Amino acid sequence: LNSNMATKDLFILLIAKLTTTAISASSGLVGGTFAPSLFLGGVLGAGFHNIVSDALQSVLNTYPDFLKDYPYLQSISGLPAFAMVGAASVLSALFRAPLTASLLLFECTRNYDVILPLMASAGVASLTGDIVEKWLDEEQRESDPVSWGDLATRINGENENEDVLCDVSER
């Protein structure tokens, strides 16, 4: 990923890998989610880099005096940095392990300049994953007729036809 690939090509790779990973996982084939999550995150990071750099370039072409007010926007980090941060984010969101994702990718590159963005993106991704998972679980509970929240079970009462709710701790 040291040279720019077209954004269209990156998203085609993203869809192809996502599809093949889903097919592999659902059919029971041997494979995991660790390496695909790194690939998907790297491709997403590279695609994000391309989109941001194109947008920045169009702003600079439209408003050439913009750099006088904001000289630090002359260039953004390279594609490998964005790919690393994307890989750490997806790995962290999938496995809820932000520190592991950050340190793993830092050890692969030994680049001290990206440790803060790695840790920040991994933390935000893990937090976002937790929030989305909690929201999906709440949606599932609301649509489920059985209340899983209270620890109540049905036991037969004195009559065969009568059901009585009983707290599990009373048994």
mmCIF file of C-alpha atoms in Angstrom:
data_model
loop_
_atom_site.group_PDB
_atom_site.id
_atom_site.type_symbol
_atom_site.label_atom_id
_atom_site.label_comp_id
_atom_site.label_asym_id
_atom_site.label_seq_id
_atom_site.Cartn_x
_atom_site.Cartn_y
_atom_site.Cartn_z
ATOM 1 C CA LEU A 1 0.000 0.000 0.000
ATOM 2 C CA ASN A 2 2.886 2.398 -0.540
ATOM 3 C CA SER A 3 1.326 3.773 -3.698
ATOM 4 C CA ASN A 4 -2.162 5.077 -4.194
ATOM 5 C CA MET A 5 -4.728 2.689 -5.556
ATOM 6 C CA ALA A 6 -7.896 4.074 -7.030
ATOM 7 C CA THR A 7 -10.655 4.424 -4.453
ATOM 8 C CA LYS A 8 -12.990 2.432 -6.682
ATOM 9 C CA ASP A 9 -10.514 -0.469 -6.769
ATOM 10 C CA LEU A 10 -10.112 -0.356 -2.985
ATOM 11 C CA PHE A 11 -13.839 -0.601 -2.409
ATOM 12 C CA ILE A 12 -14.121 -3.451 -4.924
ATOM 13 C CA LEU A 13 -11.443 -5.301 -2.919
ATOM 14 C CA LEU A 14 -13.299 -4.469 0.281
ATOM 15 C CA ILE A 15 -16.596 -5.890 -0.984
ATOM 16 C CA ALA A 16 -14.891 -8.978 -2.440
ATOM 17 C CA LYS A 17 -13.054 -9.764 0.805
ATOM 18 C CA LEU A 18 -16.118 -9.087 2.940
ATOM 19 C CA THR A 19 -18.199 -11.404 0.755
ATOM 20 C CA THR A 20 -15.662 -14.221 0.707
ATOM 21 C CA THR A 21 -15.124 -13.965 4.469
ATOM 22 C CA ALA A 22 -18.866 -14.115 5.108
ATOM 23 C CA ILE A 23 -19.264 -17.114 2.805
ATOM 24 C CA SER A 24 -16.313 -18.875 4.423
ATOM 25 C CA ALA A 25 -17.528 -18.242 7.959
ATOM 26 C CA SER A 26 -21.141 -19.198 7.275
ATOM 27 C CA SER A 27 -20.296 -22.401 5.435
ATOM 28 C CA GLY A 28 -18.026 -23.710 8.170
ATOM 29 C CA LEU A 29 -14.814 -23.584 6.146
ATOM 30 C CA VAL A 30 -11.531 -23.223 7.929
ATOM 31 C CA GLY A 31 -10.673 -19.590 8.410
ATOM 32 C CA GLY A 32 -10.998 -16.883 10.946
ATOM 33 C CA THR A 33 -11.779 -13.246 11.365
ATOM 34 C CA PHE A 34 -8.412 -11.964 12.572
ATOM 35 C CA ALA A 35 -6.566 -11.583 9.252
ATOM 36 C CA PRO A 36 -9.667 -10.487 7.319
ATOM 37 C CA SER A 37 -10.306 -7.763 9.903
ATOM 38 C CA LEU A 38 -6.784 -6.424 9.391
ATOM 39 C CA PHE A 39 -7.239 -6.474 5.610
ATOM 40 C CA LEU A 40 -10.674 -4.836 5.733
ATOM 41 C CA GLY A 41 -9.427 -2.126 8.090
ATOM 42 C CA GLY A 42 -6.346 -1.473 5.987
ATOM 43 C CA VAL A 43 -8.419 -1.128 2.836
ATOM 44 C CA LEU A 44 -10.922 1.139 4.605
ATOM 45 C CA GLY A 45 -8.071 3.294 5.901
ATOM 46 C CA ALA A 46 -6.524 3.541 2.439
ATOM 47 C CA GLY A 47 -9.904 4.452 0.931
ATOM 48 C CA PHE A 48 -10.419 7.092 3.607
ATOM 49 C CA HIS A 49 -6.954 8.485 2.823
ATOM 50 C CA ASN A 50 -7.813 8.770 -0.853
ATOM 51 C CA ILE A 51 -11.121 10.513 -0.141
ATOM 52 C CA VAL A 52 -9.602 12.980 2.346
ATOM 53 C CA SER A 53 -6.601 13.793 0.149
ATOM 54 C CA ASP A 54 -8.849 14.342 -2.892
ATOM 55 C CA ALA A 55 -11.141 16.606 -0.872
ATOM 56 C CA LEU A 56 -8.192 18.563 0.515
ATOM 57 C CA GLN A 57 -6.729 18.935 -2.962
ATOM 58 C CA SER A 58 -10.022 20.251 -4.364
ATOM 59 C CA VAL A 59 -10.300 22.766 -1.505
ATOM 60 C CA LEU A 60 -6.741 23.939 -2.140
ATOM 61 C CA ASN A 61 -7.410 24.262 -5.865
ATOM 62 C CA THR A 62 -10.591 26.250 -5.229
ATOM 63 C CA TYR A 63 -9.140 28.470 -2.489
ATOM 64 C CA PRO A 64 -5.376 28.845 -3.064
ATOM 65 C CA ASP A 65 -5.000 31.346 -0.187
ATOM 66 C CA PHE A 66 -6.333 28.756 2.261
ATOM 67 C CA LEU A 67 -2.796 27.560 3.038
ATOM 68 C CA LYS A 68 -1.758 30.968 4.301
ATOM 69 C CA ASP A 69 -4.282 30.709 7.131
ATOM 70 C CA TYR A 70 -3.730 26.989 7.801
ATOM 71 C CA PRO A 71 -0.177 25.994 6.812
ATOM 72 C CA TYR A 72 -0.350 22.631 8.605
ATOM 73 C CA LEU A 73 -2.888 21.422 6.021
ATOM 74 C CA GLN A 74 -0.341 21.393 3.206
ATOM 75 C CA SER A 75 -0.172 17.638 3.346
ATOM 76 C CA ILE A 76 -1.638 14.775 5.297
ATOM 77 C CA SER A 77 -0.019 11.579 6.514
ATOM 78 C CA GLY A 78 0.835 8.923 4.025
ATOM 79 C CA LEU A 79 -1.332 6.051 2.905
ATOM 80 C CA PRO A 80 0.412 3.434 5.105
ATOM 81 C CA ALA A 81 -0.385 5.419 8.249
ATOM 82 C CA PHE A 82 -4.069 5.593 7.331
ATOM 83 C CA ALA A 83 -4.106 1.888 6.482
ATOM 84 C CA MET A 84 -2.520 1.025 9.846
ATOM 85 C CA VAL A 85 -4.979 3.135 11.791
ATOM 86 C CA GLY A 86 -7.872 1.594 9.857
ATOM 87 C CA ALA A 87 -6.618 -1.933 10.515
ATOM 88 C CA ALA A 88 -6.257 -1.233 14.246
ATOM 89 C CA SER A 89 -9.733 0.287 14.364
ATOM 90 C CA VAL A 90 -11.500 -2.637 12.717
ATOM 91 C CA LEU A 91 -9.535 -5.193 14.745
ATOM 92 C CA SER A 92 -10.364 -3.319 17.939
ATOM 93 C CA ALA A 93 -14.054 -2.985 17.094
ATOM 94 C CA LEU A 94 -14.362 -6.646 16.193
ATOM 95 C CA PHE A 95 -12.529 -8.135 19.168
ATOM 96 C CA ARG A 96 -13.044 -5.315 21.726
ATOM 97 C CA ALA A 97 -9.329 -5.195 22.407
ATOM 98 C CA PRO A 98 -8.068 -1.661 21.713
ATOM 99 C CA LEU A 99 -4.731 -2.028 23.459
ATOM 100 C CA THR A 100 -3.971 -5.313 21.726
ATOM 101 C CA ALA A 101 -4.810 -3.865 18.317
ATOM 102 C CA SER A 102 -2.722 -0.747 18.920
ATOM 103 C CA LEU A 103 0.321 -2.602 20.201
ATOM 104 C CA LEU A 104 0.129 -5.276 17.523
ATOM 105 C CA LEU A 105 0.199 -2.758 14.703
ATOM 106 C CA PHE A 106 2.803 -0.632 16.453
ATOM 107 C CA GLU A 107 5.074 -3.664 16.800
ATOM 108 C CA CYS A 108 4.681 -4.389 13.103
ATOM 109 C CA THR A 109 5.862 -0.909 12.102
ATOM 110 C CA ARG A 110 7.843 0.472 15.046
ATOM 111 C CA ASN A 111 6.696 3.947 14.005
ATOM 112 C CA TYR A 112 6.302 6.154 17.065
ATOM 113 C CA ASP A 113 4.487 8.842 15.079
ATOM 114 C CA VAL A 114 1.331 6.783 14.723
ATOM 115 C CA ILE A 115 0.970 5.354 18.236
ATOM 116 C CA LEU A 116 -1.381 8.123 19.416
ATOM 117 C CA PRO A 117 -3.699 7.926 16.371
ATOM 118 C CA LEU A 118 -3.613 4.120 16.637
ATOM 119 C CA MET A 119 -4.663 4.137 20.272
ATOM 120 C CA ALA A 120 -7.285 6.860 19.802
ATOM 121 C CA SER A 121 -8.920 5.187 16.810
ATOM 122 C CA ALA A 122 -8.805 1.764 18.464
ATOM 123 C CA GLY A 123 -10.429 3.122 21.611
ATOM 124 C CA VAL A 124 -13.170 4.930 19.705
ATOM 125 C CA ALA A 125 -13.800 1.865 17.532
ATOM 126 C CA SER A 126 -14.046 -0.431 20.551
ATOM 127 C CA LEU A 127 -16.413 1.972 22.307
ATOM 128 C CA THR A 128 -18.535 2.293 19.165
ATOM 129 C CA GLY A 129 -18.669 -1.482 18.839
ATOM 130 C CA ASP A 130 -19.847 -1.789 22.450
ATOM 131 C CA ILE A 131 -22.564 0.820 21.934
ATOM 132 C CA VAL A 132 -23.806 -0.778 18.716
ATOM 133 C CA GLU A 133 -23.802 -4.246 20.296
ATOM 134 C CA LYS A 134 -25.752 -2.984 23.313
ATOM 135 C CA TRP A 135 -28.267 -1.248 21.039
ATOM 136 C CA LEU A 136 -28.736 -4.411 18.954
ATOM 137 C CA ASP A 137 -29.191 -6.520 22.108
ATOM 138 C CA GLU A 138 -31.852 -4.102 23.379
ATOM 139 C CA GLU A 139 -33.656 -4.280 20.034
ATOM 140 C CA GLN A 140 -33.564 -8.090 20.227
ATOM 141 C CA ARG A 141 -34.935 -8.100 23.780
ATOM 142 C CA GLU A 142 -37.789 -5.776 22.843
ATOM 143 C CA SER A 143 -38.861 -8.010 19.976
ATOM 144 C CA ASP A 144 -38.469 -11.232 21.988
ATOM 145 C CA PRO A 145 -41.633 -12.323 23.850
ATOM 146 C CA VAL A 146 -39.608 -13.908 26.651
ATOM 147 C CA SER A 147 -38.252 -11.526 29.246
ATOM 148 C CA TRP A 148 -34.629 -12.475 29.750
ATOM 149 C CA GLY A 149 -33.961 -9.628 32.150
ATOM 150 C CA ASP A 150 -35.762 -11.022 35.200
ATOM 151 C CA LEU A 151 -34.573 -14.267 36.647
ATOM 152 C CA ALA A 152 -37.974 -15.907 36.755
ATOM 153 C CA THR A 153 -38.844 -19.403 35.680
ATOM 154 C CA ARG A 154 -42.142 -21.127 35.306
ATOM 155 C CA ILE A 155 -42.895 -24.024 37.589
ATOM 156 C CA ASN A 156 -46.072 -26.040 37.817
ATOM 157 C CA GLY A 157 -48.340 -24.908 40.620
ATOM 158 C CA GLU A 158 -50.720 -27.053 42.579
ATOM 159 C CA ASN A 159 -52.965 -27.410 39.575
ATOM 160 C CA GLU A 160 -51.464 -28.903 36.472
ATOM 161 C CA ASN A 161 -52.883 -26.080 34.359
ATOM 162 C CA GLU A 162 -51.755 -23.242 36.628
ATOM 163 C CA ASP A 163 -48.287 -21.770 36.113
ATOM 164 C CA VAL A 164 -46.673 -19.764 38.876
ATOM 165 C CA LEU A 165 -43.749 -17.400 38.467
ATOM 166 C CA CYS A 166 -41.017 -18.043 40.973
ATOM 167 C CA ASP A 167 -37.737 -16.247 41.543
ATOM 168 C CA VAL A 168 -34.747 -18.539 40.990
ATOM 169 C CA SER A 169 -33.217 -17.550 44.356
ATOM 170 C CA GLU A 170 -36.268 -18.907 46.202
ATOM 171 C CA ARG A 171 -35.727 -22.463 44.936
#
